[in-house]
XYZ file of C-alpha atoms in Angstrom:
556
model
C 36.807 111.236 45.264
C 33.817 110.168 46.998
C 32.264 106.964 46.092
C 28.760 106.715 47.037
C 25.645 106.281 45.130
C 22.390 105.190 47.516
C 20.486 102.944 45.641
C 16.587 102.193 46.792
C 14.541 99.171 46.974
C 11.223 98.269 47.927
C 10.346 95.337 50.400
C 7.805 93.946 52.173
C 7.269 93.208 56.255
C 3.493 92.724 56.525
C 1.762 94.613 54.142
C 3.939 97.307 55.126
C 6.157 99.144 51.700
C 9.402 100.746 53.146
C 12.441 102.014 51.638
C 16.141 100.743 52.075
C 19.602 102.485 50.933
C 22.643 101.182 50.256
C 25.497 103.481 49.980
C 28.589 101.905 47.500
C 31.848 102.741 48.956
C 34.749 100.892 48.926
C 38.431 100.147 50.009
C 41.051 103.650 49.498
C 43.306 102.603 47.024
C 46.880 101.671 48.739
C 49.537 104.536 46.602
C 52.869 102.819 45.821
C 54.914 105.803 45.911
C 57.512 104.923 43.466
C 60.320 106.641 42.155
C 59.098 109.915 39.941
C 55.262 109.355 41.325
C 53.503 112.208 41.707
C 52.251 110.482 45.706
C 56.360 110.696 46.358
C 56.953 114.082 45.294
C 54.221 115.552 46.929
C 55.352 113.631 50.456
C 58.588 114.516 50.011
C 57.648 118.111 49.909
C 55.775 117.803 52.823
C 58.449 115.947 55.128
C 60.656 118.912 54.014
C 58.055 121.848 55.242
C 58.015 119.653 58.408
C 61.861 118.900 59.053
C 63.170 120.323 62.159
C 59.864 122.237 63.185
C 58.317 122.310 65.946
C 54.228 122.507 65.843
C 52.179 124.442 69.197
C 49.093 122.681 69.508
C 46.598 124.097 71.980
C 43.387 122.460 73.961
C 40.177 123.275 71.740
C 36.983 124.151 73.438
C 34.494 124.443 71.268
C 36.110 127.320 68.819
C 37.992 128.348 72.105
C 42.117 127.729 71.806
C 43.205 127.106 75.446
C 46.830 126.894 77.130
C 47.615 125.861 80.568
C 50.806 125.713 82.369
C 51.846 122.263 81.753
C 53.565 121.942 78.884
C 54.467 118.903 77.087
C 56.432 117.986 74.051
C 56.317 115.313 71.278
C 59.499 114.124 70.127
C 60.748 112.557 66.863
C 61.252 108.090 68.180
C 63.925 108.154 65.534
C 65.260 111.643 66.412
C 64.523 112.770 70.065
C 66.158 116.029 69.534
C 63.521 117.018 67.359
C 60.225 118.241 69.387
C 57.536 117.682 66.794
C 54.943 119.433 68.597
C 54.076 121.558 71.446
C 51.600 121.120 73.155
C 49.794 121.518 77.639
C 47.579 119.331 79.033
C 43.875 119.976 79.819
C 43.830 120.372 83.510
C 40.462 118.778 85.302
C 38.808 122.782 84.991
C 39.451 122.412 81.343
C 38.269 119.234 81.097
C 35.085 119.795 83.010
C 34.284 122.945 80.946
C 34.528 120.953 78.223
C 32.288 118.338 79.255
C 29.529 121.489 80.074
C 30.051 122.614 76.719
C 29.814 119.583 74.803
C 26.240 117.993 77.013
C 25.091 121.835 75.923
C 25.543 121.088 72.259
C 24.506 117.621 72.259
C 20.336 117.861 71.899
C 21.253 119.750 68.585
C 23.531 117.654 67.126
C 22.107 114.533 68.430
C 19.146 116.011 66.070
C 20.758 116.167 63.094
C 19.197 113.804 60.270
C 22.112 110.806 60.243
C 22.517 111.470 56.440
C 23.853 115.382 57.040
C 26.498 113.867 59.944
C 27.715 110.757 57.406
C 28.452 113.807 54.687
C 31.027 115.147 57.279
C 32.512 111.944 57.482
C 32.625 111.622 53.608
C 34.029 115.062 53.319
C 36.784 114.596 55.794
C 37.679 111.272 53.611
C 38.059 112.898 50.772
C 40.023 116.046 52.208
C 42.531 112.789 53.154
C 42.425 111.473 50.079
C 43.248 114.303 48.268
C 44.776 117.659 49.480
C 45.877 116.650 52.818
C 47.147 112.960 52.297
C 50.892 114.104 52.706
C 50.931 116.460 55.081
C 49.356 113.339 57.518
C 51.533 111.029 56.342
C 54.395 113.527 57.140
C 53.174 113.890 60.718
C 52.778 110.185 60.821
C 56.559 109.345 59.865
C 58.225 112.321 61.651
C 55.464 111.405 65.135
C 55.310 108.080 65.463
C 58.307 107.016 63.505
C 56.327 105.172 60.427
C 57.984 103.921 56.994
C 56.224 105.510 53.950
C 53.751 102.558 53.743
C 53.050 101.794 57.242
C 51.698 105.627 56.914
C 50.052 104.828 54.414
C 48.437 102.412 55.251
C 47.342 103.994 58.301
C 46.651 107.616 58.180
C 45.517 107.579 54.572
C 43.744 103.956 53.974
C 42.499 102.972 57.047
C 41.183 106.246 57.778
C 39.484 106.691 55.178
C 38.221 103.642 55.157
C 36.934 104.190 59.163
C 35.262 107.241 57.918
C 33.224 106.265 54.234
C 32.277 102.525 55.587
C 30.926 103.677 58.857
C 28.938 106.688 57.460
C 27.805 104.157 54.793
C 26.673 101.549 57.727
C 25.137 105.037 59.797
C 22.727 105.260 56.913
C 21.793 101.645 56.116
C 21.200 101.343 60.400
C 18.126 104.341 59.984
C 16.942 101.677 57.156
C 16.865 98.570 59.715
C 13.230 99.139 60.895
C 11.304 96.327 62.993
C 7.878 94.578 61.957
C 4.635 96.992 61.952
C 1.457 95.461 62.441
C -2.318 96.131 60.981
C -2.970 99.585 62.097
C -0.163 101.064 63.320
C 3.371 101.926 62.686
C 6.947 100.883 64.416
C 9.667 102.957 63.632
C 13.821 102.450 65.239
C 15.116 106.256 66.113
C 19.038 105.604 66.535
C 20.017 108.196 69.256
C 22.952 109.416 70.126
C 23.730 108.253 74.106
C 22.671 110.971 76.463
C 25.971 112.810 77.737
C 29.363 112.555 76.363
C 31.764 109.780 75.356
C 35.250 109.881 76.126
C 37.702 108.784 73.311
C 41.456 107.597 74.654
C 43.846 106.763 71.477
C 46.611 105.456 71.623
C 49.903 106.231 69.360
C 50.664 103.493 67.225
C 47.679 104.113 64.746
C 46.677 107.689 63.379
C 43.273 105.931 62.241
C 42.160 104.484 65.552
C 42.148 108.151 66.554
C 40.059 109.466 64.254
C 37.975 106.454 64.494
C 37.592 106.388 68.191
C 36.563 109.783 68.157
C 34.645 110.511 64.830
C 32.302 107.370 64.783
C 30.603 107.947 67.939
C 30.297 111.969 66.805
C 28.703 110.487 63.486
C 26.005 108.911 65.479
C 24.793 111.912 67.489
C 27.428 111.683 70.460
C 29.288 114.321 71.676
C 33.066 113.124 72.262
C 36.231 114.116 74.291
C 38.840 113.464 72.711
C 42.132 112.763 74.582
C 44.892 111.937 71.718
C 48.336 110.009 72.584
C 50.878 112.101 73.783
C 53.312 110.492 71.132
C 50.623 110.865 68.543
C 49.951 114.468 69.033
C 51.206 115.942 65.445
C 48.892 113.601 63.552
C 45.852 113.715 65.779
C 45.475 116.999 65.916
C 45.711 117.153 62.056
C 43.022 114.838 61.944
C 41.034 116.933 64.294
C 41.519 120.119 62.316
C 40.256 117.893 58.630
C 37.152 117.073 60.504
C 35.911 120.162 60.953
C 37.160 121.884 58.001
C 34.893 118.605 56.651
C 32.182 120.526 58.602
C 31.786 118.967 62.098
C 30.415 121.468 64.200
C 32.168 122.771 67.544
C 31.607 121.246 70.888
C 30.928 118.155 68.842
C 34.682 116.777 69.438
C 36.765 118.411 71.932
C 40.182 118.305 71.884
C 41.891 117.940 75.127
C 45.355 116.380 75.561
C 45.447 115.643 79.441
C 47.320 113.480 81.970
C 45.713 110.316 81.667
C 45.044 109.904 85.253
C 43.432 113.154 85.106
C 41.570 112.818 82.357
C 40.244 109.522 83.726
C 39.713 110.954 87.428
C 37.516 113.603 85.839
C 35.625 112.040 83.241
C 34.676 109.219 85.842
C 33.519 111.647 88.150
C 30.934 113.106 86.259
C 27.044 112.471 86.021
C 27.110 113.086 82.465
C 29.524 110.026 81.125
C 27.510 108.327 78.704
C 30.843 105.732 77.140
C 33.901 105.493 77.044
C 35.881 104.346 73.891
C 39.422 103.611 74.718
C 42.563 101.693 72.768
C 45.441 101.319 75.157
C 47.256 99.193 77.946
C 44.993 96.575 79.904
C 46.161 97.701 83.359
C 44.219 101.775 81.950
C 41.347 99.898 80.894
C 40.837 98.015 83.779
C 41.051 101.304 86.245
C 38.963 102.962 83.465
C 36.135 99.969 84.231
C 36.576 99.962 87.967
C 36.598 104.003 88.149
C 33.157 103.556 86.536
C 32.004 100.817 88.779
C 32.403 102.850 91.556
C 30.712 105.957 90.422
C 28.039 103.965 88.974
C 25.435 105.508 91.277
C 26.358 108.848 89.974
C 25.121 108.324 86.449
C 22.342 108.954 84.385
C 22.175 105.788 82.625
C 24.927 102.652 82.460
C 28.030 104.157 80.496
C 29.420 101.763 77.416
C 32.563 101.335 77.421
C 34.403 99.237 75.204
C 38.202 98.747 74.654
C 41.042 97.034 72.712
C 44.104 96.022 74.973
C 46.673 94.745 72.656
C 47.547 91.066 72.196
C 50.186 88.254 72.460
C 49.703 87.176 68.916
C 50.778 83.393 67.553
C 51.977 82.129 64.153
C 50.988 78.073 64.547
C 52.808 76.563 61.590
C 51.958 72.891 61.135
C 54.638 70.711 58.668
C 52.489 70.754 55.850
C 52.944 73.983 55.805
C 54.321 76.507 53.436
C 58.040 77.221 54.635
C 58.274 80.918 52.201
C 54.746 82.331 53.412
C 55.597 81.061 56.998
C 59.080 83.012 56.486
C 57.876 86.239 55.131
C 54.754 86.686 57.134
C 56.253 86.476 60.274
C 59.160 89.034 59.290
C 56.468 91.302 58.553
C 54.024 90.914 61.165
C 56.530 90.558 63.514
C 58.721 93.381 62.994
C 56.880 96.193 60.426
C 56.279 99.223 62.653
C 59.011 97.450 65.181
C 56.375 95.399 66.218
C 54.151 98.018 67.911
C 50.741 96.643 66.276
C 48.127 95.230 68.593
C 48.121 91.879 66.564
C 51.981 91.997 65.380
C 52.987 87.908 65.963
C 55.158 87.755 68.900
C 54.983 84.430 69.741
C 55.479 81.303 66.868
C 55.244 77.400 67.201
C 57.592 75.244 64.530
C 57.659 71.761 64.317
C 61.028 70.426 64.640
C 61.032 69.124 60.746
C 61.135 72.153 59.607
C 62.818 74.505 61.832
C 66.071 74.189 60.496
C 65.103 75.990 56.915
C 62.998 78.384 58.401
C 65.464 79.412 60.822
C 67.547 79.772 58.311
C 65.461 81.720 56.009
C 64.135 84.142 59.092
C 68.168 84.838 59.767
C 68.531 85.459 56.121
C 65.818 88.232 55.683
C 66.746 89.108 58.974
C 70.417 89.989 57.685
C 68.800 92.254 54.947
C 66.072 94.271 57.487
C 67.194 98.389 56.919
C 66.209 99.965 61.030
C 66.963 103.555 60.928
C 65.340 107.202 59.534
C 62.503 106.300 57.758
C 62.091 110.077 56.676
C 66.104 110.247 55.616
C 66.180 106.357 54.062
C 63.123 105.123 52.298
C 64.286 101.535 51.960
C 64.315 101.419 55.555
C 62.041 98.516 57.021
C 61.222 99.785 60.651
C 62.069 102.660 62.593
C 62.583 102.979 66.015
C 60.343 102.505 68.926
C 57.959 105.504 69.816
C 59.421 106.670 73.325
C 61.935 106.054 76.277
C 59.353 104.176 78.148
C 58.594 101.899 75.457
C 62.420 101.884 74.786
C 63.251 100.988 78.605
C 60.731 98.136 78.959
C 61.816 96.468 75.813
C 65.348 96.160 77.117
C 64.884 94.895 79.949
C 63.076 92.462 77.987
C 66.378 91.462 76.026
C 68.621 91.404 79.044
C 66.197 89.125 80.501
C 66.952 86.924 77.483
C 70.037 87.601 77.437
C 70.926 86.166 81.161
C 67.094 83.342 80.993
C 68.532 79.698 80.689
C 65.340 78.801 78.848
C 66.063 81.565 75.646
C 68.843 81.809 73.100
C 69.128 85.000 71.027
C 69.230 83.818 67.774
C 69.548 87.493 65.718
C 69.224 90.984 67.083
C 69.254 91.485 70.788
C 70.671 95.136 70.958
C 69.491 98.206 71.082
C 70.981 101.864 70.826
C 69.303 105.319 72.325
C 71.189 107.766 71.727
C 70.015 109.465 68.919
C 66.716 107.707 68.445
C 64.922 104.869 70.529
C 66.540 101.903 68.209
C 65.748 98.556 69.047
C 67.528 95.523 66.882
C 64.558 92.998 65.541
C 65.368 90.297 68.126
C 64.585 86.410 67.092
C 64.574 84.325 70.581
C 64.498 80.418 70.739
C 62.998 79.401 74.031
C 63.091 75.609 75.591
C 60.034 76.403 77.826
C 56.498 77.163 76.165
C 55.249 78.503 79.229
C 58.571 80.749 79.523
C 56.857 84.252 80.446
C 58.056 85.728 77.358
C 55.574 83.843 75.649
C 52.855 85.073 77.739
C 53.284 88.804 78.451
C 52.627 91.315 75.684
C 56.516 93.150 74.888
C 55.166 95.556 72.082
C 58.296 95.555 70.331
C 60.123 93.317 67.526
C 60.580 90.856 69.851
C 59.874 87.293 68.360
C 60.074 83.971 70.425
C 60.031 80.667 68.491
C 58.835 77.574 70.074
C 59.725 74.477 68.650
C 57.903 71.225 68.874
C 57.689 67.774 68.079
C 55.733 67.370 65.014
C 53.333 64.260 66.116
C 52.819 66.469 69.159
C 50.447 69.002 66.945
C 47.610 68.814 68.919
C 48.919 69.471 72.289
C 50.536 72.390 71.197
C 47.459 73.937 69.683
C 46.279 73.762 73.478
C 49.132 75.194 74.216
C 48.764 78.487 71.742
C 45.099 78.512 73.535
C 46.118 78.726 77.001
C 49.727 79.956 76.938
C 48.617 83.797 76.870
C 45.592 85.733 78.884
C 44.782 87.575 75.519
C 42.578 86.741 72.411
C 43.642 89.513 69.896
C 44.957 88.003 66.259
C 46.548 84.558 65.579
C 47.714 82.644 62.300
C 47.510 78.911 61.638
C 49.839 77.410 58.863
C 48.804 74.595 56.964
C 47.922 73.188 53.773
C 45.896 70.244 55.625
C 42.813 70.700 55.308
C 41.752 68.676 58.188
C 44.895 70.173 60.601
C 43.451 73.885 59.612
C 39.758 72.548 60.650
C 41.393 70.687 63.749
C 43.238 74.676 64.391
C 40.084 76.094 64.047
C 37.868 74.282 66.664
C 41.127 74.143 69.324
C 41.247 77.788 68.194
C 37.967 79.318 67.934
C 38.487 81.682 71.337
C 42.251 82.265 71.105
C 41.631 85.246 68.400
C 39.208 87.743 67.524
C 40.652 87.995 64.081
C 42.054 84.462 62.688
C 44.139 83.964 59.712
C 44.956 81.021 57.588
C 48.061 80.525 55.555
C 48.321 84.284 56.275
C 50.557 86.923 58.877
C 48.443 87.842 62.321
C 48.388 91.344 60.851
C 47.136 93.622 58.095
C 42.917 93.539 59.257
C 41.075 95.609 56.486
C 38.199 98.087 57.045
C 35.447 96.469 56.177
C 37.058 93.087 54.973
C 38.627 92.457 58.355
C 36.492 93.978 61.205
C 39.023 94.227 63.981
C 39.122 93.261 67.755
C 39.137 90.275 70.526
C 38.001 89.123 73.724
C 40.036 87.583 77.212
C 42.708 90.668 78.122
C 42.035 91.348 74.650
C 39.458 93.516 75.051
C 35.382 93.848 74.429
C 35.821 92.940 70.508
C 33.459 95.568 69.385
C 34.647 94.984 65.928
C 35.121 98.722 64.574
C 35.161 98.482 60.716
C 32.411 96.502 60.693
C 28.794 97.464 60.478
C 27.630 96.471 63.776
C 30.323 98.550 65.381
C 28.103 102.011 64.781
C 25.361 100.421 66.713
C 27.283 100.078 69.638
C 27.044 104.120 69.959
C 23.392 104.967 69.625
C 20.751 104.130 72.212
C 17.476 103.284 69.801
C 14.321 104.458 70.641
C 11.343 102.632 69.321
C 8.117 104.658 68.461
C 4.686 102.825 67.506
C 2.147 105.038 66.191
C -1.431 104.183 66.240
C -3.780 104.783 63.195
C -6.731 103.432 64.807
C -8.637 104.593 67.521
C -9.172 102.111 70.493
C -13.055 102.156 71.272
C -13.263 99.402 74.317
C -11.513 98.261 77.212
C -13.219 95.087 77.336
C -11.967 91.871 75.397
C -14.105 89.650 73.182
C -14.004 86.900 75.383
C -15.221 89.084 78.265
C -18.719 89.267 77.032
């Protein structure tokens, strides 16, 4: 149910009384789904409705359901016989109708007292919470190839999560009001930007979807939305919750495209206002240049922020503790088959202690359940999301496989042909620099360097300058002056820095996620400056005092 209570208080900024509200919300409880839970029964019935069909999904205009010629399908990672969804791409006349339709609604929207657009938000929360948490989970695990509590943790939590803490921070921004002076009034409108923003998603979280796409709408914007092929099933869902939640058409269009399309069209037009985008860095950068080059086009300088992924570290120092070194890594490196922006990819072990953790990684490894997570509950991970993603991570392994420098400890193999299976791989390498230790794979793929022990600080120089991104990164220690060493050495190698912890698992709210370098523009959504970053504030001062001279005092 909705948590929310706004709670008013009086302060004082120069003899001026104002009101402030503070909306209580907090964190969706994580569901365990046991055995005989009512959570498990209910997904259960929903992966059963879902099994073996296929869903048609169309391009939404407005209230408009559109299909063009080019079809496309979503298929099943773990079963690629299964198309999960049908569905055509926008094609640029689509696209560019879309974009009229959406500036036409924007002045209206844009309008809209900030307090009426958070209750959409708030509804569509609680429609996820309640009556339509399994069927997204469903589409979730049978999509994008999710355990039960990766889901979870994704399309239910975190979603929710995006939705009731960034409403709440909407409605405590209108309360951030500057200084007003004797005689007249200063008051902070928070506009919506003037055109459209384009939201690009990416597969590997159903949340960053909705979030891409919702928060801007929250704050007056009108969005495009272009969802991930692979992620089709579940964004659409999401889509569909938001405006049964209320959200008004032309608000958020929904418009699956070719992403060079989508891009080449978007770019092109005088009404681009932002661009919100999750992806690859070699999209975002074409995204930025594409802009640059139409920037005389424009009505005003379009934001664009993005999060490009990461080539996360796990620093473990010898005072460190060997069982939360052990089972964070196996987790962040291999839940979700490593397809996390900030999964760990890339660890450091000094030489003390290498021999028990390698032999405690190899033991969990020997235990790790890869297969149907629909079919097989206890499985760990599932298989990769597509044949791309599948192809590139191979030839990552048979470059292992046949490098000099790198010795497959477990894993290594990988199988597709009944899903896109990839083994969780544990690599030794003798070079730190080796390029597996710089590139992002976006698989279960761990390399372990290890290190002399009285060698510490170098290496933490190392973890700084090994990789061109600044995403997530752990340090390992129980000395307290090695962890305040880490962080100084450390303090631009991650946007989101953990101690004694895994590189993964950011919280709404708790966590604010992003980073900088190839990283990305670390906008920190799930934070409250993150709504900001959509509005363009006007400020109004208001006069209650008529001037009667142009002269000053000292004029005589």
């Amino acid at each position: 149910m909705l948590r929310t209570r706004a709670v008013l208080c009086q302060s004082f900024r120069r003899f001026r009384t104002f009101s402030c509200a503070a909306v209580e919300v907090k964190n969706e409880p994580i569901l365990q789904f046991l055995e005989g839970s009512s959570e498990r029964a209910a997904l259960q019935k929903a992966l059963n409705e879902l099994k073996g069909k296929t869903e048609e999904i169309p391009c939404v205009v407005g209230d408009e359901q559109i299909w063009t010629k080019d079809i496309r399908y979503q298929l099943s990672p773990f079963n690629h016989s299964h198309k999960v969804a049908k569905f055509c791409y926008a094609d640029k006349d689509v696209l560019n109708k879309a974009i009229v339709a959406s500036v036409s609604a924007r002045r209206e929207w844009d309008l809209k007292p900030v307090q009426d657009r958070a209750q959409i938000l708030f509804k569509a929360a609680d429609l996820i919470s309640g009556p339509h948490r399994a069927e997204l989970l469903a589409k979730t695990m049978i999509g994008q190839g999710k355990t039960v509590v990766q889901a979870e943790i994704d399309a239910a939590a975190e979603l929710i999560d995006f939705f009731r803490f960034n409403a709440k921070h909407a409605i405590e921004l209108e309360h951030q009001q500057p200084l007003s002076g004797d005689g007249s009034t200063n008051t902070m409108l928070y506009r919506g930007l003037e055109g459209f923003v384009a939201a690009i998603s990416p597969f590997n979280f159903t949340a960053i979807g909705g979030n891409l796409a919702g928060t801007p709408a929250l704050m007056g914007n009108v969005v495009l939305w272009k969802p991930s092929d692979t992620a089709m099933s579940a964004s659409y869902a999401v889509y569909k919750i938001l405006r049964e939640a209320g959200l008004p058409p032309n608000v958020i269009q929904f418009v699956p495209a070719d992403g060079p399309v989508f891009g080449d069209t978007i770019t092109a037009s005088e009404h681009l206002a932002g661009i919100n985008f999750t992806g690859s860095v070699p999209t975002f950068k074409q995204l930025w240049k594409q802009v640059a080059e139409n920037l005389d086009r424009y009505r005003n300088f379009p934001r664009v922020a993005g999060e490009c992924g990461g080539k996360n570290f796990h620093f473990v120092h010898q005072s460190a503790d060997i069982g939360s070194v052990v089972m964070g890594t196996i987790r962040s490196a291999f839940e979700y088959g490593g397809q996390k922006c900030s999964a760990c990819s890339r660890m450091y072990v000094p030489g003390a202690l290498w021999p028990r953790i390698r032999q405690e990684l190899l033991a969990v490894h020997r235990q790790i359940r890869l297969g149907n997570p629909v079919e097989d509950f206890s499985t760990f991970f599932s298989a990769v999301i597509d044949n791309k993603s599948f192809s590139r991570i191979k030839k990552w392994l048979d470059y292992a496989k046949s490098s000099p420098n790198l010795t497959i400890l477990a894993g290594g193999q990988c199988d597709d042909r009944q899903g896109y299976f990839v083994e969780p791989t544990i690599i030794e390498t003798k070079d730190p620099q080796d390029i597996i230790m710089k590139e992002e794979i976006f698989g279960p793929v761990l390399t372990v360097y290890v290190y002399a022990e009285e060698d510490y600080r170098n290496v933490l120089q190392l973890v700084d300058s090994t990789s061109p991104y600044s995403l997530t990164g752990a340090v390992f220690a129980l000395d307290k002056s090695v962890l305040a060493e880490a962080g100084k050495v450390l303090r631009n190698a991650a946007g989101n820095f953990y101690i004694n912890d895994k590189s993964t698992g950011s919280v709404v709210a708790q966590q604010p996620f992003g980073g900088s370098r190839a990283s990305g523009t670390n906008d920190k959504p799930g934070g409250p400056h993150y709504v900001l970053r959509w509005t363009s504030p006007q400020v109004v001062k208001e006069t209650h005092v008529p001037l009667t001279e142009w002269k000053y005092p000292y004029m005589g």
